Amino acid sequence: MAAALDINALHQRHLLGHTSLVIRTPHWSDTTFSAMPCLLLFTVLLQIESLRFGVIKIRSTSDVSKLNWQRYIKCQHKMLSISLLKKFFSLPDLFFSRRVLKTPFNSLLNSMEYKSNCPPSRVVIIGAGFAGLAAATTLVKHGFKDLVILEALERAGGRVWTHKPFGTAALELGATWIHGQKDNPLYSMAKQHGLLAEEGFNMVSCQPVTVTPEDYFFTEHGKTLPTEQVEQVTGFFGRLMSKINEQDINLDCGSWSVGEYLDKEFTKTNFSDIEVSKGVYEWCKRAECVDEACNSMYEFSLSQLSLYTALEGPFFNCLGSGGYQALLNILLEQLPPNSLRCQKPVQCIHWEGLPVDSSNVSVYPVKVHCEDGEEFPATHVIVTVSLGCLKHQASSFFDPPLPRGKMEAISRLGFGTVAKIFLEFSEPFWPENCAGIQLVWDCGPESPEGYAYCKSGEFWRSEWYKKIGGFDCVPMHRSTLCGWITGLAAEHMETLPEREVGDVCVSLLKRFTGWPVTELRGVLRSTWHSNPYIRGSYTNVPVGVDAIKEQTALQEPLPSTHQKKNIRPLQVLFAGEATNTNFYTTTHGAYLSGVREAERILKLYETKASPRL
C-alpha cells in the first residue's frame, strides 16, 4: 500500500530554497494506519520540521527485507538535524509506535534522504596536498558528494612526496616529520593506524641538523672538533632561540632580524673570539635556516618568530616504512570515486565580484578554467596552492583580480626553499654510532661579512655548497646520507645536473672528514623551487612584516565579508600552511587550514537550532 502525505501545503511561504525531505518507510500495513495517535504525533513533529525544510513526504516501500536503512544528504544547501526526531521517538510513551511499524523508528529516521529542487552545491578544490585532502574529506564526512579535486602534478601530496629510489624503505623529498603530538590530527591519525616508527627506533637519527653526541663536527681542514667545544656554542645558541620563541627578549629589538639579535648576544660571550667557536656559531645559524626556510637569518623577523605555536610532545616524530604516503592513502581512500583529477593544472578562476541581479544570475558563480581547456563550474572553490605558486601567478590566476590587501599579503610574506640531497653509497664509510657529519667553514655565508658578500649574487653560483650544513644519516637506509641546503644556494643547486651535485658533495665529505669515501651509487635531490606548481618549500616572515595581519588577509574568502550582502558568499576560499597563523610551515598546519575552510562552508549551510518540544 503506497502512501504520500503532503503536510506542508499551508506553509509554502516558509520554504527554504524549495527543499523537500523524503522519508522512505517500510511497508505500511492497514493496522499501522489504524494507529492514528502515533501517526498524528509523527505528523505534528514533521510539520514543525517542515517550517525549516519545506515539503515533507512519507512514502512506503513494499520490500522491507531489501531496505538499507541509511541516511543520505544529497544537497548541502540545508543541513538536516535528525537528533530531535531521534530524541522524540526514543520516549517510552511511544514504544507503541515502534512496535506498530515493522522497522524500528531509529532505522526509519536513519533512512531519511534530503533532496532539493535547487541546484546542488558543487565544490572544486585546487590542490591535493594535505590542505586540499583535509577540506575534501571533511566535506565528504558531512554529506558533500559533488566535489572534485584538481591537482596539477601527476600525484597527490603536494609538498609531501614519499619516494623509494634506493630500496623498499621510504625517502621523503618533502615533509619528513610530524611536529608535536598533542592536538595534532596527523599524529593522532598515524598513531591510530599504526604508521609511526616502531618503539625503540633510533629517534636521534631522525632529527635534522640537531646536535647530539653522535654528530661528528669537522672543519674544512679535516680537524674533528671536540664535543665539549661544540656543545658550549650549540647550547648557548639553543637557549637564545628559546628566549626568542618565548618572547623573552628586549622589545626594543622588535624591528631587528633574528641574525642581528643572535650576533649581539654572541659577542657578549667569552668564546666569541675563538675562531672555531665562531665557525660552530655560523653552523648553528645555517642549520636554523632549514627550520625557517629562509636564505639567511638576517632576513627573518625577530618579533615574528615566536608566533609559531609548538604543540606539546616531541618535535620530530618519525613515520614508519610507509612514510607520509601512508597517511595520504588514508585520506585518499575517503574520497568519492573519480573525484581526484591529477595532471589538471588550473589556468584561471573566474568568480563573480558583483551583486547578484536578474542579468547575471547563474547556477554556479565560479568557473575554474584548466590549462587543457576544460572548465569546472562550482558553487565554492577552495584554493590550496602554495604561497610560492601564488607569488608567481596570482595576478593572472583570478578574474576579477584579487583585492589589493590579499595581493599585498602574498607579496609581503616570504616563501623559502629547503632542499635535500640524498647520497647512496655502496657501503657506509662512517662509524656505526654516527648520526651525522657536520661541516664547519672558516668563513661561510652566515657571518655578517659573508652575508654582505653573498648578497651580490655571485656567491650562490660559485660557492653554493657552503650553504650545506652537513649530511645526516637516514633512518632505514644504512648506506644513505642526506644533505640540507637552503635559500638562493638551494635554488641554484636545483639547476645543476644531479651527478654534478653528487660529485661536489663527495668532494666535501673527503675534504672535511679525511675518511675513505666508498663508491657513490645514487643521487636524488629535491627540486621544489624549480617546480612551476610549487615554487619553494614553506613560508617564512621577513623583517618588517606583520605575519598575523598578512596571513589573515591571505585566508579571507572571496567575496570579502565587508562587501554587500547580495553577493553570493564563499565563492573562493583559501587554505594551505601559509594561511595558518599558528602552525605555518607544517603539514598539520596545512591539514587544519583545509578543515577550517571546509567548516566555513558547512557553517554557511547550517540551519537554525531545532525548536524544543
Coordinates of C-alpha atoms in Angstrom, one line a residue:
M1 CA 0.0 0.0 0.0
A2 CA 1.5 3.3 -1.1
A3 CA 1.0 6.4 0.9
A4 CA 2.2 10.0 0.3
L5 CA 1.3 12.8 2.7
D6 CA 2.0 16.5 1.9
I7 CA 1.7 18.2 5.2
N8 CA 3.2 21.5 4.3
A9 CA 0.7 22.9 1.9
L10 CA -0.2 25.7 4.3
H11 CA 3.4 26.7 4.9
Q12 CA 4.7 27.5 1.4
R13 CA 5.9 30.9 2.5
H14 CA 8.3 29.2 4.9
L15 CA 10.1 27.1 2.3
L16 CA 13.9 27.4 2.4
G17 CA 15.3 27.1 -1.1
H18 CA 12.3 24.9 -2.3
T19 CA 13.7 21.9 -0.5
S20 CA 11.9 18.7 0.4
L21 CA 12.6 16.0 2.9
V22 CA 11.8 12.5 1.7
I23 CA 11.4 9.7 4.2
R24 CA 11.5 6.2 2.9
T25 CA 9.5 3.9 5.2
P26 CA 8.9 0.2 5.4
H27 CA 5.7 -1.2 4.1
W28 CA 2.8 0.3 6.0
S29 CA 0.0 -2.2 6.8
D30 CA -3.6 -1.4 7.4
T31 CA -3.1 -2.0 11.1
T32 CA -0.3 0.6 11.1
F33 CA -2.6 3.3 9.7
S34 CA -5.2 2.4 12.3
A35 CA -2.7 3.6 14.9
M36 CA -3.7 7.2 14.3
P37 CA -2.4 8.6 17.6
C38 CA 1.2 7.6 16.7
L39 CA 0.8 8.8 13.2
L40 CA -0.6 12.1 14.4
L41 CA 2.3 12.7 16.8
F42 CA 4.7 11.9 14.0
T43 CA 2.9 14.3 11.6
V44 CA 2.9 17.1 14.1
L45 CA 6.6 16.8 14.6
L46 CA 7.3 16.6 10.9
Q47 CA 5.1 19.7 10.5
I48 CA 7.4 21.6 12.9
E49 CA 10.4 20.4 10.9
S50 CA 8.6 21.4 7.7
L51 CA 8.8 25.1 8.7
R52 CA 12.6 24.7 8.2
F53 CA 12.9 22.1 5.4
G54 CA 9.9 22.6 3.2
V55 CA 7.7 19.9 1.7
I56 CA 7.8 16.6 3.6
K57 CA 6.5 13.4 2.1
I58 CA 6.1 9.9 3.7
R59 CA 6.4 7.2 1.1
S60 CA 6.2 3.4 1.5
T61 CA 8.4 0.7 0.3
S62 CA 7.0 -2.7 -0.4
D63 CA 10.0 -4.9 0.3
V64 CA 11.2 -4.3 3.8
S65 CA 13.9 -7.1 3.7
K66 CA 15.8 -5.4 0.9
L67 CA 15.9 -1.9 2.5
N68 CA 19.3 -0.5 3.5
W69 CA 18.4 2.0 6.3
Q70 CA 21.0 4.7 5.8
R71 CA 20.7 8.5 5.7
Y72 CA 21.8 10.3 2.6
I73 CA 22.3 14.0 2.3
K74 CA 22.3 14.9 -1.4
C75 CA 22.1 18.6 -1.1
Q76 CA 24.2 20.7 1.2
H77 CA 22.2 23.9 0.9
K78 CA 20.4 23.0 4.2
M79 CA 21.9 20.7 6.8
L80 CA 19.3 18.3 8.3
S81 CA 19.4 17.7 12.0
I82 CA 17.7 14.4 12.9
S83 CA 18.7 14.5 16.6
L84 CA 15.4 16.0 17.6
L85 CA 13.4 13.2 15.8
K86 CA 15.6 10.5 17.4
K87 CA 15.1 12.0 20.8
F88 CA 11.3 12.3 20.3
F89 CA 10.9 8.7 19.2
S90 CA 13.1 7.3 22.0
L91 CA 10.5 8.3 24.6
P92 CA 9.0 5.3 26.4
D93 CA 5.4 6.5 25.8
L94 CA 6.0 6.0 22.1
F95 CA 7.1 2.4 22.3
F96 CA 3.7 1.5 20.9
S97 CA 4.6 3.3 17.7
R98 CA 7.9 1.5 17.3
R99 CA 6.1 -1.8 17.8
V100 CA 3.4 -1.0 15.2
L101 CA 5.9 -0.3 12.5
K102 CA 7.7 -3.3 11.1
T103 CA 11.1 -1.5 11.4
P104 CA 12.3 0.5 14.4
F105 CA 11.9 4.2 14.2
N106 CA 15.7 4.7 14.7
S107 CA 16.2 2.8 11.4
L108 CA 13.4 4.8 9.9
L109 CA 15.0 8.1 10.9
N110 CA 18.4 7.0 9.6
S111 CA 16.8 6.3 6.2
M112 CA 16.0 10.0 5.6
E113 CA 17.1 11.3 2.2
Y114 CA 17.4 15.0 1.9
K115 CA 16.7 16.3 -1.5
S116 CA 16.5 19.7 -3.1
N117 CA 14.9 21.3 -6.2
C118 CA 17.6 24.0 -6.2
P119 CA 21.0 23.5 -7.9
P120 CA 23.2 21.4 -5.5
S121 CA 26.4 22.8 -4.1
R122 CA 29.5 21.9 -6.1
V123 CA 32.9 22.3 -4.6
V124 CA 36.1 22.4 -6.6
I125 CA 39.3 22.1 -4.6
I126 CA 42.6 23.2 -6.3
G127 CA 45.5 21.2 -5.0
A128 CA 45.7 17.7 -3.5
G129 CA 48.1 18.3 -0.7
F130 CA 47.2 17.9 3.0
A131 CA 45.1 21.1 2.9
G132 CA 43.1 20.1 -0.1
L133 CA 42.6 16.5 1.1
A134 CA 41.6 17.7 4.6
A135 CA 39.0 20.0 3.1
A136 CA 37.6 17.3 0.8
T137 CA 37.4 14.6 3.4
T138 CA 35.8 17.0 5.9
L139 CA 33.1 17.9 3.4
V140 CA 32.5 14.3 2.4
K141 CA 32.0 13.3 6.1
H142 CA 29.2 15.9 6.3
G143 CA 27.4 14.7 3.2
F144 CA 29.0 16.6 0.3
K145 CA 29.4 14.3 -2.6
D146 CA 29.6 16.7 -5.6
L147 CA 33.2 17.7 -5.4
V148 CA 36.3 17.5 -7.5
I149 CA 40.0 18.0 -6.6
L150 CA 42.2 19.4 -9.4
E151 CA 45.9 18.6 -9.0
A152 CA 48.5 20.0 -11.4
L153 CA 51.0 17.3 -10.6
E154 CA 50.8 13.6 -11.6
R155 CA 50.3 12.6 -8.0
A156 CA 48.6 13.7 -4.8
G157 CA 50.5 15.0 -1.8
G158 CA 51.8 18.4 -2.9
R159 CA 54.9 19.2 -0.9
V160 CA 54.7 15.7 0.6
W161 CA 56.4 13.2 -1.7
T162 CA 57.4 9.8 -0.5
H163 CA 60.0 8.2 -2.8
K164 CA 61.6 4.7 -2.8
P165 CA 64.6 5.0 -5.2
F166 CA 67.2 3.0 -3.2
G167 CA 65.1 0.1 -1.9
T168 CA 61.8 -0.6 -0.2
A169 CA 62.1 2.0 2.6
A170 CA 60.8 5.4 2.1
L171 CA 62.7 8.6 1.4
E172 CA 60.8 11.9 1.9
L173 CA 61.7 14.5 -0.7
G174 CA 59.4 16.9 1.0
A175 CA 57.9 17.0 4.5
T176 CA 59.5 14.4 6.8
W177 CA 58.3 14.7 10.4
I178 CA 55.1 15.2 12.3
H179 CA 55.8 18.1 14.6
G180 CA 54.4 17.7 18.1
Q181 CA 51.8 15.3 19.4
K182 CA 49.1 16.8 21.5
D183 CA 46.1 18.1 19.4
N184 CA 48.0 17.2 16.2
P185 CA 45.5 15.5 13.9
L186 CA 48.2 13.9 11.8
Y187 CA 50.0 12.4 14.7
S188 CA 46.6 11.0 16.0
M189 CA 45.9 9.6 12.6
A190 CA 49.3 8.0 12.3
K191 CA 49.1 6.5 15.8
Q192 CA 45.6 5.2 15.3
H193 CA 46.6 3.4 12.1
G194 CA 50.0 2.2 13.4
L195 CA 52.0 4.3 11.0
L196 CA 54.6 5.7 13.4
A197 CA 58.1 4.4 13.6
E198 CA 58.4 1.4 15.9
E199 CA 59.1 1.7 19.5
G200 CA 62.8 1.7 20.1
F201 CA 63.5 3.3 16.7
N202 CA 66.6 5.5 16.7
M203 CA 64.9 8.8 17.1
V204 CA 68.2 10.7 17.2
S205 CA 69.0 9.9 13.6
C206 CA 65.5 11.2 12.7
Q207 CA 66.4 14.8 13.7
P208 CA 67.8 17.1 11.1
V209 CA 70.8 19.4 11.9
T210 CA 70.2 18.8 15.6
V211 CA 73.4 18.4 17.7
T212 CA 73.8 15.1 19.5
P213 CA 76.9 13.3 20.9
E214 CA 76.6 11.1 17.8
D215 CA 77.2 14.1 15.5
Y216 CA 80.7 14.5 14.1
F217 CA 81.8 18.1 13.5
F218 CA 84.7 18.7 11.1
T219 CA 86.5 21.9 10.0
E220 CA 87.3 22.3 6.3
H221 CA 90.9 21.4 7.2
G222 CA 89.9 17.9 8.3
K223 CA 90.0 18.5 12.0
T224 CA 87.5 16.8 14.3
L225 CA 86.0 19.2 16.9
P226 CA 85.7 18.1 20.5
T227 CA 82.1 17.5 21.6
E228 CA 82.6 19.8 24.6
Q229 CA 83.6 22.7 22.4
V230 CA 80.7 22.2 20.1
E231 CA 78.1 21.8 22.8
Q232 CA 79.3 25.1 24.5
V233 CA 78.3 27.0 21.4
T234 CA 75.2 25.0 20.4
G235 CA 73.9 25.0 23.9
F236 CA 74.2 28.8 24.1
F237 CA 72.5 29.1 20.6
G238 CA 69.6 26.8 21.7
R239 CA 69.0 28.9 24.8
L240 CA 68.9 32.1 22.7
M241 CA 66.4 30.6 20.3
S242 CA 64.2 29.5 23.2
K243 CA 64.2 33.1 24.5
I244 CA 63.1 34.3 21.1
N245 CA 60.4 31.7 20.8
E246 CA 59.1 32.6 24.3
Q247 CA 59.3 36.3 23.6
D248 CA 61.8 36.7 26.5
I249 CA 63.7 39.4 24.6
N250 CA 64.1 43.2 24.7
L251 CA 61.1 44.7 23.0
D252 CA 63.3 47.4 21.6
C253 CA 64.7 44.8 19.3
G254 CA 61.3 44.2 17.7
S255 CA 62.4 45.6 14.3
W256 CA 65.6 43.5 14.2
S257 CA 66.3 40.4 12.2
V258 CA 66.9 37.2 14.1
G259 CA 70.5 37.2 12.8
E260 CA 71.2 40.7 14.3
Y261 CA 69.9 39.7 17.7
L262 CA 71.9 36.5 17.7
D263 CA 75.1 38.3 16.8
K264 CA 74.6 40.9 19.5
E265 CA 74.2 38.2 22.2
F266 CA 77.0 36.1 20.8
T267 CA 79.6 38.9 21.1
K268 CA 78.9 39.1 24.9
T269 CA 80.2 35.5 25.4
N270 CA 83.8 34.7 26.5
F271 CA 84.2 32.4 23.5
S272 CA 83.1 34.7 20.7
D273 CA 86.8 35.5 19.7
I274 CA 87.7 31.8 19.3
E275 CA 87.8 31.1 15.6
V276 CA 86.4 27.5 15.9
S277 CA 83.6 28.7 18.2
K278 CA 82.7 31.3 15.5
G279 CA 82.6 28.6 12.9
V280 CA 80.2 26.5 15.1
Y281 CA 78.1 29.5 15.7
E282 CA 77.8 30.2 12.0
W283 CA 76.9 26.5 11.5
C284 CA 74.0 27.0 14.1
K285 CA 72.6 29.9 12.0
R286 CA 72.9 27.8 8.8
A287 CA 71.0 25.0 10.5
E288 CA 68.3 27.3 11.7
C289 CA 67.8 28.5 8.1
V290 CA 66.5 24.9 7.4
D291 CA 63.8 25.2 10.1
E292 CA 62.8 28.7 9.0
A293 CA 63.0 28.1 5.2
C294 CA 65.0 31.3 4.8
N295 CA 68.0 32.4 2.8
S296 CA 69.6 34.0 5.9
M297 CA 68.7 34.7 9.5
Y298 CA 69.4 38.3 8.7
E299 CA 66.2 38.2 6.6
F300 CA 63.9 36.7 9.2
S301 CA 61.9 38.8 11.5
L302 CA 62.9 38.6 15.2
S303 CA 59.5 39.8 16.5
Q304 CA 57.5 37.3 14.4
L305 CA 59.4 34.1 15.1
S306 CA 57.5 33.5 18.4
L307 CA 54.1 33.4 16.6
Y308 CA 54.6 29.8 15.6
T309 CA 53.0 27.5 18.1
A310 CA 54.8 24.3 19.0
L311 CA 52.5 21.5 20.1
E312 CA 53.3 19.5 23.1
G313 CA 55.3 16.4 22.7
P314 CA 58.5 15.6 20.8
F315 CA 59.0 18.0 17.9
F316 CA 60.3 15.3 15.5
N317 CA 58.0 12.3 15.2
C318 CA 59.1 9.8 12.6
L319 CA 56.8 7.7 10.4
G320 CA 57.4 4.1 9.6
S321 CA 58.4 2.4 6.3
G322 CA 55.4 3.7 4.5
G323 CA 56.3 7.3 5.2
Y324 CA 53.9 10.2 4.7
Q325 CA 52.4 8.4 1.7
A326 CA 50.7 6.0 4.2
L327 CA 48.9 9.0 5.8
L328 CA 47.9 10.4 2.4
N329 CA 46.4 7.0 1.4
I330 CA 44.1 7.1 4.4
L331 CA 42.7 10.4 3.2
L332 CA 42.6 9.4 -0.4
E333 CA 40.5 6.3 0.4
Q334 CA 37.8 8.6 1.8
L335 CA 37.3 10.5 -1.4
P336 CA 34.3 9.8 -3.7
P337 CA 35.2 7.7 -6.8
N338 CA 36.9 9.7 -9.6
S339 CA 36.9 12.9 -7.6
L340 CA 40.7 13.4 -7.8
R341 CA 41.9 14.6 -11.2
C342 CA 45.7 14.7 -11.4
Q343 CA 47.7 16.4 -14.1
K344 CA 45.0 19.0 -14.3
P345 CA 46.7 22.4 -13.8
V346 CA 44.4 25.4 -13.4
Q347 CA 44.8 28.5 -15.6
C348 CA 42.3 30.9 -14.2
I349 CA 39.4 31.1 -11.6
H350 CA 36.5 33.2 -12.8
W351 CA 34.4 34.4 -9.9
E352 CA 31.6 36.9 -9.5
G353 CA 32.5 40.0 -7.7
L354 CA 29.3 41.9 -8.5
P355 CA 26.0 41.9 -6.7
V356 CA 23.5 39.3 -8.0
D357 CA 20.7 40.6 -10.1
S358 CA 18.5 39.3 -12.9
S359 CA 21.1 40.0 -15.5
N360 CA 23.9 38.0 -14.0
V361 CA 22.3 35.1 -12.2
S362 CA 23.9 31.8 -13.0
V363 CA 23.6 28.3 -11.5
Y364 CA 27.3 28.3 -10.4
P365 CA 29.0 31.6 -9.6
V366 CA 32.5 30.3 -10.2
K367 CA 34.2 28.7 -13.2
V368 CA 37.6 27.0 -13.0
H369 CA 39.3 27.1 -16.3
C370 CA 42.1 24.5 -16.7
E371 CA 45.2 24.7 -19.0
D372 CA 43.8 22.0 -21.2
G373 CA 40.6 24.0 -21.9
E374 CA 38.3 22.0 -19.6
E375 CA 36.0 24.1 -17.3
F376 CA 34.6 23.1 -13.9
P377 CA 31.6 25.2 -12.7
A378 CA 31.4 25.5 -8.9
T379 CA 29.4 27.0 -6.0
H380 CA 32.6 27.1 -4.0
V381 CA 36.3 26.8 -4.9
I382 CA 39.0 26.1 -2.2
V383 CA 42.4 27.2 -3.4
T384 CA 45.2 25.3 -1.6
V385 CA 48.1 26.1 -3.9
S386 CA 51.4 27.1 -2.3
L387 CA 52.3 30.7 -1.5
G388 CA 55.2 30.3 -3.9
C389 CA 52.7 29.5 -6.7
L390 CA 50.5 32.5 -5.8
K391 CA 53.6 34.8 -5.8
H392 CA 54.3 33.7 -9.4
Q393 CA 50.8 33.8 -10.9
A394 CA 48.2 35.4 -8.6
S395 CA 47.9 38.4 -10.9
S396 CA 46.6 36.2 -13.8
F397 CA 45.1 33.4 -11.7
F398 CA 41.9 35.2 -10.7
D399 CA 39.3 37.1 -12.7
P400 CA 38.4 39.6 -11.4
P401 CA 41.8 40.2 -9.8
L402 CA 42.4 39.6 -6.1
P403 CA 41.7 42.6 -3.8
R404 CA 44.7 44.8 -3.1
G405 CA 45.1 43.6 0.5
K406 CA 45.3 40.0 -0.5
M407 CA 47.9 40.7 -3.2
E408 CA 50.0 42.7 -0.7
A409 CA 49.8 39.8 1.7
I410 CA 51.1 37.4 -1.0
S411 CA 53.9 39.8 -1.8
R412 CA 55.0 40.5 1.8
L413 CA 55.1 37.0 3.2
G414 CA 58.2 35.1 2.4
F415 CA 58.4 31.7 0.8
G416 CA 61.8 30.0 1.0
T417 CA 63.4 26.9 -0.4
V418 CA 64.8 24.0 1.6
A419 CA 66.3 21.3 -0.5
K420 CA 67.5 17.7 0.3
I421 CA 70.4 15.9 -1.4
F422 CA 70.3 12.1 -0.9
L423 CA 73.5 10.2 -1.5
E424 CA 73.5 6.4 -1.7
F425 CA 76.9 4.7 -1.2
S426 CA 77.9 1.1 -1.8
E427 CA 78.7 0.8 1.9
P428 CA 78.7 3.2 4.9
F429 CA 82.1 4.8 5.4
W430 CA 81.1 6.5 8.7
P431 CA 81.2 5.0 12.2
E432 CA 78.2 2.9 13.3
N433 CA 77.3 5.4 16.0
C434 CA 77.4 8.4 13.7
A435 CA 74.2 10.4 13.4
G436 CA 75.6 13.0 11.0
I437 CA 78.6 14.7 9.5
Q438 CA 78.5 18.4 10.1
L439 CA 80.6 20.9 8.2
V440 CA 82.2 24.0 9.9
W441 CA 83.7 26.6 7.5
D442 CA 86.3 29.1 8.3
C443 CA 84.3 31.8 6.6
G444 CA 80.8 30.9 5.4
P445 CA 77.7 32.9 4.2
E446 CA 76.3 33.2 7.7
S447 CA 78.7 35.8 9.1
P448 CA 77.8 39.5 8.6
E449 CA 80.7 39.9 6.2
G450 CA 79.9 36.7 4.4
Y451 CA 76.3 37.6 4.0
A452 CA 77.2 41.1 2.6
Y453 CA 79.3 39.4 0.0
C454 CA 76.7 36.7 -0.7
K455 CA 74.0 39.4 -1.4
S456 CA 76.0 40.3 -4.6
G457 CA 74.6 37.2 -6.1
E458 CA 77.8 35.6 -7.5
F459 CA 78.4 33.5 -4.3
W460 CA 75.3 31.4 -4.9
R461 CA 76.6 30.3 -8.2
S462 CA 80.3 29.8 -7.4
E463 CA 80.2 28.6 -3.8
W464 CA 76.6 27.3 -3.3
Y465 CA 77.9 24.2 -1.5
K466 CA 78.9 26.4 1.5
K467 CA 75.2 26.5 2.5
I468 CA 75.2 22.8 3.1
G469 CA 75.1 22.4 6.9
G470 CA 76.0 18.8 6.9
F471 CA 75.0 15.2 5.9
D472 CA 72.7 13.3 8.2
C473 CA 72.3 9.6 8.4
V474 CA 68.9 8.4 7.1
P475 CA 66.7 6.1 9.1
M476 CA 66.1 2.7 7.5
H477 CA 68.8 3.4 4.9
R478 CA 72.1 2.2 6.3
S479 CA 74.2 3.5 3.3
T480 CA 72.5 6.8 2.6
L481 CA 73.2 10.3 3.7
C482 CA 71.0 13.4 3.4
G483 CA 72.5 16.9 2.9
W484 CA 70.4 20.0 3.7
I485 CA 70.7 23.3 1.8
T486 CA 68.5 26.4 1.8
G487 CA 67.8 29.7 0.1
L488 CA 69.3 31.0 -3.1
A489 CA 72.1 28.4 -3.0
A490 CA 69.4 25.7 -3.0
E491 CA 67.7 27.3 -5.9
H492 CA 71.0 27.3 -7.9
M493 CA 71.7 23.7 -6.9
E494 CA 68.5 22.6 -8.5
T495 CA 69.7 23.9 -11.9
L496 CA 72.8 21.7 -11.9
P497 CA 73.0 18.1 -13.2
E498 CA 72.2 15.6 -10.4
R499 CA 75.5 13.8 -10.9
E500 CA 77.5 17.1 -10.6
V501 CA 75.7 17.8 -7.3
G502 CA 76.7 14.3 -6.1
D503 CA 80.3 14.7 -7.1
V504 CA 80.6 18.1 -5.2
C505 CA 79.1 16.5 -2.1
V506 CA 81.6 13.6 -2.2
S507 CA 84.4 16.1 -2.5
L508 CA 83.2 17.9 0.6
L509 CA 83.0 14.7 2.5
K510 CA 86.5 13.7 1.6
R511 CA 87.9 17.2 2.3
F512 CA 86.3 17.5 5.7
T513 CA 86.4 14.0 7.2
G514 CA 89.5 12.5 5.6
W515 CA 87.7 9.2 5.6
P516 CA 87.9 6.8 2.7
V517 CA 84.6 7.5 1.0
T518 CA 83.0 4.5 -0.7
E519 CA 81.5 4.4 -4.2
L520 CA 78.6 6.8 -4.8
R521 CA 75.9 4.7 -6.4
G522 CA 72.9 7.1 -6.5
V523 CA 72.0 10.7 -6.1
L524 CA 68.5 12.1 -5.6
R525 CA 67.8 15.7 -4.8
S526 CA 64.6 17.7 -4.4
T527 CA 63.6 20.4 -6.9
W528 CA 60.8 22.3 -5.1
H529 CA 61.7 25.7 -6.4
S530 CA 62.0 24.6 -10.0
N531 CA 58.6 23.0 -9.9
P532 CA 56.2 25.5 -11.5
Y533 CA 53.3 24.4 -9.4
I534 CA 55.2 24.7 -6.1
R535 CA 58.0 27.3 -6.4
G536 CA 59.6 26.6 -3.0
S537 CA 59.2 24.8 0.3
Y538 CA 57.3 26.7 3.0
T539 CA 56.5 30.1 4.5
N540 CA 58.7 32.5 6.4
V541 CA 58.3 36.0 7.8
P542 CA 60.7 38.7 6.5
V543 CA 61.8 41.7 8.6
G544 CA 59.1 44.3 8.9
V545 CA 56.2 42.0 8.1
D546 CA 53.2 41.6 10.4
A547 CA 52.6 37.9 10.0
I548 CA 49.1 37.7 11.6
K549 CA 47.8 40.6 9.6
E550 CA 49.1 39.2 6.3
Q551 CA 48.1 35.6 6.9
T552 CA 44.6 36.8 8.0
A553 CA 44.3 38.7 4.8
L554 CA 45.5 35.7 2.8
Q555 CA 42.9 33.4 4.3
E556 CA 39.9 35.7 3.8
P557 CA 37.5 34.2 1.3
L558 CA 36.1 36.0 -1.8
P559 CA 34.0 37.9 -1.9
S560 CA 35.0 39.8 1.2
T561 CA 32.7 39.7 4.2
H562 CA 32.7 43.5 4.0
Q563 CA 31.0 43.6 0.6
K564 CA 27.3 43.9 0.0
K565 CA 25.1 41.1 1.3
N566 CA 23.5 40.2 -2.0
I567 CA 26.8 39.0 -3.4
R568 CA 26.9 35.2 -3.1
P569 CA 29.3 34.3 -0.3
L570 CA 32.3 32.0 -0.1
Q571 CA 32.9 31.7 -3.8
V572 CA 36.7 31.4 -3.4
L573 CA 38.3 30.2 -0.2
F574 CA 42.0 29.9 0.7
A575 CA 43.8 27.2 2.6
G576 CA 47.4 25.9 3.0
E577 CA 50.2 26.2 5.5
A578 CA 50.8 29.9 4.6
T579 CA 47.3 30.8 5.8
N580 CA 47.7 29.2 9.3
T581 CA 48.7 31.8 11.8
N582 CA 49.8 29.3 14.4
F583 CA 51.2 26.3 12.5
Y584 CA 52.6 27.7 9.3
T585 CA 55.4 25.6 7.6
T586 CA 53.9 22.3 8.9
T587 CA 51.8 19.5 7.4
H588 CA 49.4 19.7 10.4
G589 CA 49.1 23.4 9.8
A590 CA 48.1 22.7 6.2
Y591 CA 45.7 20.0 7.2
L592 CA 44.0 22.2 9.8
S593 CA 43.6 25.0 7.3
G594 CA 41.8 22.7 5.0
V595 CA 39.4 21.7 7.8
R596 CA 38.9 25.4 8.6
E597 CA 37.7 26.2 5.1
A598 CA 35.5 23.2 4.9
E599 CA 33.9 24.1 8.2
R600 CA 33.4 27.7 6.8
I601 CA 31.3 26.2 4.0
L602 CA 29.4 23.9 6.4
K603 CA 28.6 26.8 8.7
L604 CA 27.1 28.7 5.7
Y605 CA 24.5 25.9 5.3
E606 CA 23.7 25.3 8.9
T607 CA 20.1 25.7 9.9
K608 CA 18.8 27.3 13.0
A609 CA 18.6 25.3 16.1
S610 CA 15.7 22.8 16.3
P611 CA 12.8 24.1 18.4
R612 CA 12.3 22.5 21.8
L613 CA 9.2 20.4 22.4

